[in-house]
Amino acid sequence: MAKETRLEALHRALTERAGQPVLFGDLVLAVWGAAPPTSPLPALRTLVRRLRQSVSDEIVTDASGYRLVVRKPGPSQLPADLPDFVGREAELAALSTSDERVLAITGPPGVGKTALAVRLAHRIRDRFPDGQLHVDLRGFATGPAVTVGQALGRFLRALGVPPAEVPLDVDEQTALYRSRLRGRKVLVLLDNATELTRLVPDVEGCAAIVTSRNELLGQTRLDVLADDEAGALLDRMKIDGDPEDRAELVRLCANLPLALRIAGAHLADRDLPDYLADLRGEGRLDALEIEGDAAVRAAFALSCKELPDDVRRLFGLLSVHPGADFDLEDATALGDLSTEDAERRLGVLVRAGLVQRPGAQFALHDLIRLFAAEGVGQEGPAALRRLLAFYLATANNAADVLSPAGSRVEPLPLDVSGRGFTTPDDARAWADAKRATLVAAVQIAPHPFAHRITDALRGYLVYAAHWPELAAALTSGLASARAAADADGELAMHNGLGHLQWLQGRYPQALESYGTALDLAGTDVQRAMLHNNIGLVKRELGDFDEALEHLEQARRMSSDHPHVLANALTTLGTIHGARGELRKAVFYLKEALARHEELGSAVRAALSHENIGVALTELGEYDEARVHLEKALAGVEAAGVGPGRRANLLVNLATAAALTGEEERARALAAESLEVALRNGETRVEVEALIRLREFENAVELAERINYPVGRHRAQLELARHDRALAEQVLVDVRARGDLLLEAEAVLTLAVASGDRALAQEALDLAKAREQGGVVRRAEAVLADLAGPAAQPPANGGSTSS
């Protein structure tokens, strides 16, 4: 039996106590036994880093050890299998035993491609234990198709990628998608595709089932059901009758499953001979001439003729719905009905086989939707406007709860109130459930709905990090507003694009979008908002003087607009902080806090407390900093703000605790922050938490991977206390970036590493000029140490300790 490797020993030790923290010492003992290395903790960290790269389970850093979290079961998105599926045994046998990575099922509409694909997926799902993904690409639907980028975004989130880490670029999405699938066995079901795209996983161990009306490479082309298969379907639907009548029904339905299912729904309460007579009359064609979608049309037309007028009217209006599925509220809005009437009419349509109800939602087959649209008449545009008005009103209500202080375009007078929400969780749940439909609605919405729905959704899509959907909605909203020459609408969409680009670190593009919006601005409040946003981008670029110029204009122009003024004061504070003018920063941030509290903006008040706490930490006023940070934490938790903000606050509290010597509390806070950050993809916070947990090498590696230079420099400065060359390099990098708040710390670290008293004095002077009280105290301690009679520069680039 082969000897267990150290990596295997580590994995076993963690797995035996999965979900529980295993002490560093216990892990060292499990791996090396009685002969640990000279520096066991760095060696253990290196081994953990290798293990993270070789296993799918998550390994979490805790305050006193590591904890293995068994990877959750993969996504399970397959639609429910049809209980009355029949036939296709030859196709099923061939497809289910194929070792091809792409199983393409093609054929005309109504022939049963989706039913076969779903049955096949359920039959082979056990071969794909890491999950099954599904998307209806709507490639042949009357509404907007699902783009590759939108589908990849959904898949990535289902595969555990935090929303904030889902890229917008399709090439980057594809690379991440394949990376997430690598080493896993995942089945992907792509329904109604027009072609084979990068959604097909080109990864060993994964496979795709693809349905299409178009011909695809390596396809299994479906024909209509054989007579015996069609007869078996009638048996499953309990359609009785003499053999001749049943055979004629099959012929009149052209052996198509969809037509047979519609006919079967109507035969539940009537005689087969009577139905056949009506079907012959409706078709007005010889049975041999009825084929393809003509047979579905005949069954559909007969079904519609037998519907009550009020039900037929709703059925036609459902065809204008833009999404893949709809709910009772949507039907109510489309039909201008009471909830009770809409529910009753939908029930009739479901029993008639014209509307599917796969779960809580309703759906129309693409072909049936197309036929229904032919009879919608002049009511279609009015019905769509009613639905859009309902969506806009509800989205506004959600935004009022989720981001009450957010600026939005002038409201549109509406004759509907929409669904109301009492808590952020309720509003978020509605937006989560309707997100795909709302984005599809924006893409077909006429002016003035497109940009207004987008504007109402913007805060939710930003904070939930659904950036591909936000980009699609903003693009459609901008096109709509531009076509209508609506300057305010264009401004709102350019502002939204600028915000998205800023969040993604695409600063030149953000400045261009904000600049275009500024050119369109017609009021001082609009200009103030945009000068504030431009100032934020300039701050990120290190152009502090230009940033302050824009913020001064924002403050002047917003004097009569309290919300905008409060935001401008907040940004002013952060810019002065980045300039190393910490007292000014606290002054402006406290003024902003007072204004946010006067306005009742609980979330923004909490964020102001956080900013003040960070600035006070830099000033070395740790007790007051902790008070503000704890108020911020309580505020974001009460307001239901996303977990990423909570993770950030926890690590800031950990920093304050560490600087006051409360190492145990600091490690506990940092460990909690790390866990929240890992769960929600807050990678920058993860870097900061690793620093607090003294996992410096891991922090450097992660910061380099995500291009987070501030975090990398902080971690490197900790390592550089014993490495003069590294200290010199970090100081060069910090000065090149213009990071004023890290400069004194970098100079002090080099002083420690080199034993250079002049550098320690330089660090003290810099820290005093920027009022960094904590660095001042540390620099004074280093100077005192270096002033001792035995103090000498250490040999071979070593260091003294601070």
Short mmCIF file of C-alpha atoms in Angstrom, two decimals, residues 28-390:
data_model
loop_
_atom_site.label_atom_id
_atom_site.label_comp_id
_atom_site.label_asym_id
_atom_site.label_seq_id
_atom_site.Cartn_x
_atom_site.Cartn_y
_atom_site.Cartn_z
CA VAL A 28 0.96 20.07 11.62
CA LEU A 29 0.93 16.90 13.73
CA ALA A 30 -1.31 15.07 11.23
CA VAL A 31 0.95 15.98 8.30
CA TRP A 32 4.48 15.77 9.76
CA GLY A 33 3.99 13.78 12.92
CA ALA A 34 6.82 14.08 15.43
CA ALA A 35 9.19 15.69 12.90
CA PRO A 36 7.65 19.04 11.91
CA PRO A 37 9.59 21.47 9.70
CA THR A 38 11.55 24.33 11.20
CA SER A 39 8.83 26.85 10.27
CA PRO A 40 5.66 24.78 10.46
CA LEU A 41 3.04 27.49 9.87
CA PRO A 42 4.48 28.81 6.58
CA ALA A 43 4.94 25.20 5.44
CA LEU A 44 1.33 24.43 6.37
CA ARG A 45 0.09 27.53 4.51
CA THR A 46 1.95 26.40 1.39
CA LEU A 47 0.42 22.94 1.65
CA VAL A 48 -3.08 24.40 2.15
CA ARG A 49 -2.58 26.55 -0.93
CA ARG A 50 -1.73 23.43 -2.95
CA LEU A 51 -4.71 21.57 -1.53
CA ARG A 52 -7.07 24.40 -2.48
CA GLN A 53 -5.90 24.01 -6.07
CA SER A 54 -6.40 20.25 -6.13
CA VAL A 55 -9.79 19.68 -4.43
CA SER A 56 -13.22 21.10 -5.12
CA ASP A 57 -14.15 21.49 -1.45
CA GLU A 58 -13.67 24.92 0.10
CA ILE A 59 -10.96 25.40 2.74
CA VAL A 60 -11.69 28.33 5.03
CA THR A 61 -9.12 30.10 7.19
CA ASP A 62 -10.30 30.46 10.79
CA ALA A 63 -8.71 32.31 13.67
CA SER A 64 -6.86 29.26 14.98
CA GLY A 65 -6.82 26.82 12.09
CA TYR A 66 -8.42 25.70 8.86
CA ARG A 67 -11.90 24.36 8.16
CA LEU A 68 -13.01 22.24 5.22
CA VAL A 69 -16.45 23.01 3.83
CA VAL A 70 -17.72 20.20 1.63
CA ARG A 71 -18.79 21.56 -1.71
CA LYS A 72 -22.54 21.85 -1.95
CA PRO A 73 -24.38 19.71 -4.49
CA GLY A 74 -24.21 21.18 -7.97
CA PRO A 75 -27.08 23.01 -9.63
CA SER A 76 -30.17 20.97 -10.50
CA GLN A 77 -32.04 23.02 -13.09
CA LEU A 78 -33.66 20.37 -15.26
CA PRO A 79 -37.36 20.95 -16.00
CA ALA A 80 -39.78 18.31 -14.74
CA ASP A 81 -40.09 15.26 -16.95
CA LEU A 82 -43.38 14.80 -18.82
CA PRO A 83 -45.38 12.07 -17.08
CA ASP A 84 -47.09 11.02 -20.33
CA PHE A 85 -43.95 10.90 -22.48
CA VAL A 86 -44.09 8.02 -24.95
CA GLY A 87 -42.03 6.59 -27.80
CA ARG A 88 -38.67 7.74 -29.14
CA GLU A 89 -37.10 4.61 -27.67
CA ALA A 90 -34.68 4.18 -30.58
CA GLU A 91 -33.56 7.80 -30.31
CA LEU A 92 -33.32 7.60 -26.53
CA ALA A 93 -31.26 4.42 -26.70
CA ALA A 94 -28.82 5.89 -29.21
CA LEU A 95 -28.48 9.24 -27.47
CA SER A 96 -28.19 7.88 -23.94
CA THR A 97 -25.35 5.54 -24.90
CA SER A 98 -23.49 8.06 -27.04
CA ASP A 99 -20.11 9.29 -25.82
CA GLU A 100 -20.36 12.51 -27.84
CA ARG A 101 -20.06 15.74 -25.85
CA VAL A 102 -22.86 17.39 -27.85
CA LEU A 103 -26.19 15.62 -28.31
CA ALA A 104 -28.13 17.71 -30.83
CA ILE A 105 -31.87 17.09 -31.28
CA THR A 106 -33.43 18.92 -34.22
CA GLY A 107 -36.76 18.97 -35.99
CA PRO A 108 -39.80 21.07 -36.87
CA PRO A 109 -41.88 22.89 -34.23
CA GLY A 110 -44.27 20.74 -32.24
CA VAL A 111 -42.43 17.49 -32.96
CA GLY A 112 -41.38 16.98 -29.32
CA LYS A 113 -37.73 18.06 -29.27
CA THR A 114 -37.88 19.58 -25.80
CA ALA A 115 -39.81 16.62 -24.36
CA LEU A 116 -37.20 14.20 -25.70
CA ALA A 117 -34.33 16.37 -24.50
CA VAL A 118 -35.77 16.58 -20.99
CA ARG A 119 -36.46 12.82 -20.88
CA LEU A 120 -32.90 12.14 -22.09
CA ALA A 121 -31.43 14.55 -19.52
CA HIS A 122 -33.26 12.81 -16.69
CA ARG A 123 -32.18 9.40 -17.99
CA ILE A 124 -28.46 10.27 -18.02
CA ARG A 125 -28.29 12.78 -15.14
CA ASP A 126 -26.65 10.22 -12.83
CA ARG A 127 -23.58 10.38 -15.06
CA PHE A 128 -23.25 14.06 -14.15
CA PRO A 129 -23.14 14.19 -10.35
CA ASP A 130 -21.80 17.75 -10.27
CA GLY A 131 -25.02 19.23 -11.58
CA GLN A 132 -27.29 20.00 -14.48
CA LEU A 133 -27.77 23.44 -16.06
CA HIS A 134 -30.70 24.48 -18.24
CA VAL A 135 -31.67 27.52 -20.25
CA ASP A 136 -34.39 28.17 -22.82
CA LEU A 137 -32.57 30.37 -25.30
CA ARG A 138 -35.85 31.37 -26.99
CA GLY A 139 -34.12 31.36 -30.36
CA PHE A 140 -37.42 31.02 -32.24
CA ALA A 141 -39.72 32.96 -29.91
CA THR A 142 -41.53 36.17 -30.79
CA GLY A 143 -39.95 38.02 -27.83
CA PRO A 144 -36.27 38.77 -27.15
CA ALA A 145 -33.92 35.80 -27.28
CA VAL A 146 -31.60 35.08 -24.37
CA THR A 147 -28.09 36.19 -25.33
CA VAL A 148 -25.02 34.05 -24.81
CA GLY A 149 -23.77 36.57 -22.26
CA GLN A 150 -26.99 36.48 -20.27
CA ALA A 151 -27.04 32.68 -20.28
CA LEU A 152 -23.38 32.48 -19.25
CA GLY A 153 -24.06 34.91 -16.41
CA ARG A 154 -26.87 32.70 -15.12
CA PHE A 155 -24.77 29.56 -15.44
CA LEU A 156 -21.81 31.10 -13.65
CA ARG A 157 -23.94 32.18 -10.72
CA ALA A 158 -25.48 28.69 -10.56
CA LEU A 159 -21.95 27.25 -10.49
CA GLY A 160 -21.13 29.30 -7.41
CA VAL A 161 -19.48 32.35 -8.95
CA PRO A 162 -20.50 35.36 -6.84
CA PRO A 163 -22.44 37.89 -8.93
CA ALA A 164 -19.77 40.55 -8.47
CA GLU A 165 -17.19 38.27 -10.10
CA VAL A 166 -19.24 37.53 -13.23
CA PRO A 167 -17.49 39.49 -16.00
CA LEU A 168 -19.34 41.41 -18.71
CA ASP A 169 -17.04 40.43 -21.54
CA VAL A 170 -18.30 37.24 -23.19
CA ASP A 171 -14.77 35.92 -23.79
CA GLU A 172 -13.98 36.36 -20.09
CA GLN A 173 -17.30 34.75 -19.17
CA THR A 174 -16.50 31.79 -21.39
CA ALA A 175 -13.05 31.32 -19.87
CA LEU A 176 -14.48 31.44 -16.36
CA TYR A 177 -17.32 29.08 -17.33
CA ARG A 178 -14.87 26.49 -18.62
CA SER A 179 -12.64 27.00 -15.61
CA ARG A 180 -15.56 26.34 -13.26
CA LEU A 181 -16.55 23.21 -15.19
CA ARG A 182 -13.03 21.82 -15.36
CA GLY A 183 -12.71 18.74 -13.18
CA ARG A 184 -16.50 18.45 -12.85
CA LYS A 185 -19.13 16.37 -14.56
CA VAL A 186 -21.98 18.73 -15.49
CA LEU A 187 -24.79 18.29 -18.01
CA VAL A 188 -26.00 21.38 -19.89
CA LEU A 189 -29.44 21.46 -21.56
CA LEU A 190 -29.75 24.21 -24.18
CA ASP A 191 -33.30 24.45 -25.46
CA ASN A 192 -34.32 26.33 -28.63
CA ALA A 193 -30.83 27.22 -29.78
CA THR A 194 -30.28 28.63 -33.25
CA GLU A 195 -26.69 27.36 -33.42
CA LEU A 196 -23.99 25.70 -31.35
CA THR A 197 -22.38 28.41 -29.23
CA ARG A 198 -19.79 28.74 -26.50
CA LEU A 199 -22.50 27.67 -24.05
CA VAL A 200 -21.62 24.14 -25.12
CA PRO A 201 -18.99 23.15 -22.54
CA ASP A 202 -15.78 22.17 -24.31
CA VAL A 203 -14.57 20.46 -21.14
CA GLU A 204 -13.69 16.84 -20.46
CA GLY A 205 -16.40 15.12 -18.43
CA CYS A 206 -19.19 17.56 -19.37
CA ALA A 207 -21.83 17.25 -22.08
CA ALA A 208 -24.60 19.30 -23.68
CA ILE A 209 -28.03 18.41 -25.00
CA VAL A 210 -29.10 21.00 -27.58
CA THR A 211 -32.50 21.38 -29.28
CA SER A 212 -33.06 23.43 -32.40
CA ARG A 213 -35.30 23.81 -35.43
CA ASN A 214 -32.15 24.42 -37.46
CA GLU A 215 -29.84 21.68 -38.63
CA LEU A 216 -26.83 21.16 -36.37
CA LEU A 217 -23.65 19.13 -36.70
CA GLY A 218 -24.07 15.55 -35.49
CA GLN A 219 -27.82 15.99 -35.07
CA THR A 220 -30.55 13.48 -34.32
CA ARG A 221 -33.34 14.75 -36.58
CA LEU A 222 -36.79 14.01 -35.20
CA ASP A 223 -39.68 13.06 -37.41
CA VAL A 224 -43.29 12.93 -36.26
CA LEU A 225 -44.40 10.11 -33.97
CA ALA A 226 -44.87 6.68 -35.50
CA ASP A 227 -48.48 5.48 -35.52
CA ASP A 228 -47.94 3.11 -32.61
CA GLU A 229 -46.19 5.87 -30.60
CA ALA A 230 -49.02 8.30 -31.29
CA GLY A 231 -51.48 5.62 -30.19
CA ALA A 232 -49.51 5.10 -26.99
CA LEU A 233 -49.70 8.86 -26.30
CA LEU A 234 -53.51 8.70 -26.72
CA ASP A 235 -53.54 5.81 -24.24
CA ARG A 236 -51.52 7.84 -21.75
CA MET A 237 -54.02 10.70 -22.10
CA LYS A 238 -56.87 8.18 -21.70
CA ILE A 239 -58.44 8.94 -25.10
CA ASP A 240 -60.88 6.14 -25.85
CA GLY A 241 -62.60 5.35 -29.14
CA ASP A 242 -62.71 2.80 -31.90
CA PRO A 243 -59.45 2.13 -33.77
CA GLU A 244 -60.58 3.92 -36.94
CA ASP A 245 -61.44 7.14 -35.09
CA ARG A 246 -58.20 7.08 -33.13
CA ALA A 247 -56.22 6.51 -36.32
CA GLU A 248 -58.00 9.43 -37.99
CA LEU A 249 -57.23 11.70 -35.02
CA VAL A 250 -53.57 10.80 -35.33
CA ARG A 251 -53.64 11.59 -39.08
CA LEU A 252 -55.48 14.89 -38.61
CA CYS A 253 -52.92 15.87 -35.96
CA ALA A 254 -50.15 14.88 -38.40
CA ASN A 255 -48.66 12.58 -35.73
CA LEU A 256 -47.35 15.69 -33.96
CA PRO A 257 -47.16 15.44 -30.14
CA LEU A 258 -48.15 19.09 -29.63
CA ALA A 259 -51.29 18.81 -31.77
CA LEU A 260 -52.20 15.51 -30.10
CA ARG A 261 -51.83 17.00 -26.64
CA ILE A 262 -54.11 19.92 -27.53
CA ALA A 263 -56.66 17.51 -28.95
CA GLY A 264 -56.34 15.27 -25.91
CA ALA A 265 -57.08 18.14 -23.54
CA HIS A 266 -60.39 18.77 -25.36
CA LEU A 267 -61.37 15.14 -25.48
CA ALA A 268 -61.47 14.94 -21.70
CA ASP A 269 -65.16 15.86 -21.71
CA ARG A 270 -66.48 15.11 -25.21
CA ASP A 271 -66.86 12.26 -27.69
CA LEU A 272 -64.13 11.52 -30.18
CA PRO A 273 -66.44 11.32 -33.27
CA ASP A 274 -67.86 14.78 -32.58
CA TYR A 275 -64.41 16.24 -32.08
CA LEU A 276 -63.18 14.65 -35.32
CA ALA A 277 -66.07 16.16 -37.24
CA ASP A 278 -65.21 19.59 -35.92
CA LEU A 279 -61.52 19.09 -36.60
CA ARG A 280 -62.20 18.10 -40.20
CA GLY A 281 -64.34 21.16 -40.65
CA GLU A 282 -61.80 23.45 -39.00
CA GLY A 283 -58.95 22.18 -41.11
CA ARG A 284 -60.96 22.42 -44.34
CA LEU A 285 -58.20 20.29 -45.86
CA ASP A 286 -57.90 16.68 -46.86
CA ALA A 287 -56.30 14.74 -44.04
CA LEU A 288 -53.32 13.87 -46.23
CA GLU A 289 -52.60 17.57 -46.82
CA ILE A 290 -52.51 18.49 -43.14
CA GLU A 291 -48.92 18.31 -42.04
CA GLY A 292 -46.41 20.19 -39.92
CA ASP A 293 -47.62 23.27 -38.11
CA ALA A 294 -50.84 23.25 -40.15
CA ALA A 295 -51.96 20.32 -38.01
CA VAL A 296 -51.11 22.20 -34.84
CA ARG A 297 -52.95 25.22 -36.22
CA ALA A 298 -56.03 23.12 -36.91
CA ALA A 299 -56.09 21.68 -33.38
CA PHE A 300 -55.31 25.09 -31.94
CA ALA A 301 -58.04 26.84 -33.95
CA LEU A 302 -60.64 24.30 -32.90
CA SER A 303 -59.58 24.64 -29.28
CA CYS A 304 -59.80 28.43 -29.50
CA LYS A 305 -63.23 28.30 -31.15
CA GLU A 306 -64.56 26.33 -28.20
CA LEU A 307 -63.22 28.77 -25.63
CA PRO A 308 -65.54 31.33 -24.05
CA ASP A 309 -65.01 34.81 -25.50
CA ASP A 310 -63.44 36.20 -22.32
CA VAL A 311 -60.94 33.32 -22.13
CA ARG A 312 -60.09 33.64 -25.84
CA ARG A 313 -59.42 37.35 -25.33
CA LEU A 314 -56.96 36.71 -22.47
CA PHE A 315 -55.26 33.97 -24.49
CA GLY A 316 -54.51 36.36 -27.32
CA LEU A 317 -53.19 39.00 -24.91
CA LEU A 318 -50.82 36.51 -23.29
CA SER A 319 -48.92 36.35 -26.57
CA VAL A 320 -47.55 39.88 -26.05
CA HIS A 321 -45.81 38.92 -22.80
CA PRO A 322 -42.05 39.36 -23.36
CA GLY A 323 -40.71 36.63 -21.07
CA ALA A 324 -40.34 32.87 -21.25
CA ASP A 325 -43.00 32.43 -18.57
CA PHE A 326 -45.54 34.54 -16.70
CA ASP A 327 -47.50 34.55 -13.46
CA LEU A 328 -51.00 35.40 -12.31
CA GLU A 329 -50.13 39.06 -11.72
CA ASP A 330 -48.87 39.37 -15.29
CA ALA A 331 -52.09 37.88 -16.67
CA THR A 332 -54.12 40.20 -14.49
CA ALA A 333 -52.29 43.26 -15.85
CA LEU A 334 -52.40 42.10 -19.48
CA GLY A 335 -56.13 41.41 -19.37
CA ASP A 336 -57.04 44.34 -17.09
CA LEU A 337 -58.79 41.78 -14.88
CA SER A 338 -59.39 41.02 -11.26
CA THR A 339 -57.17 38.34 -9.76
CA GLU A 340 -60.13 35.97 -9.51
CA ASP A 341 -61.12 36.40 -13.17
CA ALA A 342 -57.54 35.97 -14.39
CA GLU A 343 -57.11 32.81 -12.32
CA ARG A 344 -60.33 31.30 -13.64
CA ARG A 345 -59.50 32.03 -17.28
CA LEU A 346 -55.96 30.68 -16.94
CA GLY A 347 -57.41 27.50 -15.48
CA VAL A 348 -59.56 27.05 -18.57
CA LEU A 349 -56.54 27.56 -20.84
CA VAL A 350 -54.44 25.05 -18.90
CA ARG A 351 -57.21 22.44 -19.11
CA ALA A 352 -57.51 23.16 -22.85
CA GLY A 353 -53.83 22.33 -23.34
CA LEU A 354 -53.07 25.79 -24.70
CA VAL A 355 -51.18 27.08 -21.66
CA GLN A 356 -48.59 24.98 -19.85
CA ARG A 357 -48.14 25.11 -16.09
CA PRO A 358 -44.78 23.50 -15.27
CA GLY A 359 -44.80 24.83 -11.70
CA ALA A 360 -45.87 28.08 -10.08
CA GLN A 361 -45.45 29.84 -13.42
CA PHE A 362 -47.34 29.56 -16.72
CA ALA A 363 -45.86 29.26 -20.21
CA LEU A 364 -46.84 29.18 -23.89
CA HIS A 365 -45.20 26.91 -26.43
CA ASP A 366 -43.44 29.14 -28.99
CA LEU A 367 -45.65 27.89 -31.81
CA ILE A 368 -48.84 28.38 -29.82
CA ARG A 369 -47.68 31.88 -28.85
CA LEU A 370 -47.20 32.66 -32.54
CA PHE A 371 -50.71 31.47 -33.41
CA ALA A 372 -52.20 33.32 -30.44
CA ALA A 373 -50.51 36.54 -31.56
CA GLU A 374 -52.38 36.35 -34.89
CA GLY A 375 -55.66 36.83 -33.08
CA VAL A 376 -54.69 39.45 -30.53
CA GLY A 377 -56.00 42.32 -32.66
CA GLN A 378 -55.79 45.98 -31.71
CA GLU A 379 -55.68 45.25 -27.98
CA GLY A 380 -52.08 44.01 -28.05
CA PRO A 381 -50.22 47.35 -27.68
CA ALA A 382 -52.58 48.53 -24.94
CA ALA A 383 -52.14 45.25 -23.05
CA LEU A 384 -48.36 45.52 -23.28
CA ARG A 385 -48.49 49.08 -21.93
CA ARG A 386 -50.63 47.90 -19.01
CA LEU A 387 -48.06 45.20 -18.22
CA LEU A 388 -45.15 47.64 -18.52
CA ALA A 389 -46.96 50.14 -16.30
CA PHE A 390 -47.43 47.42 -13.68
#
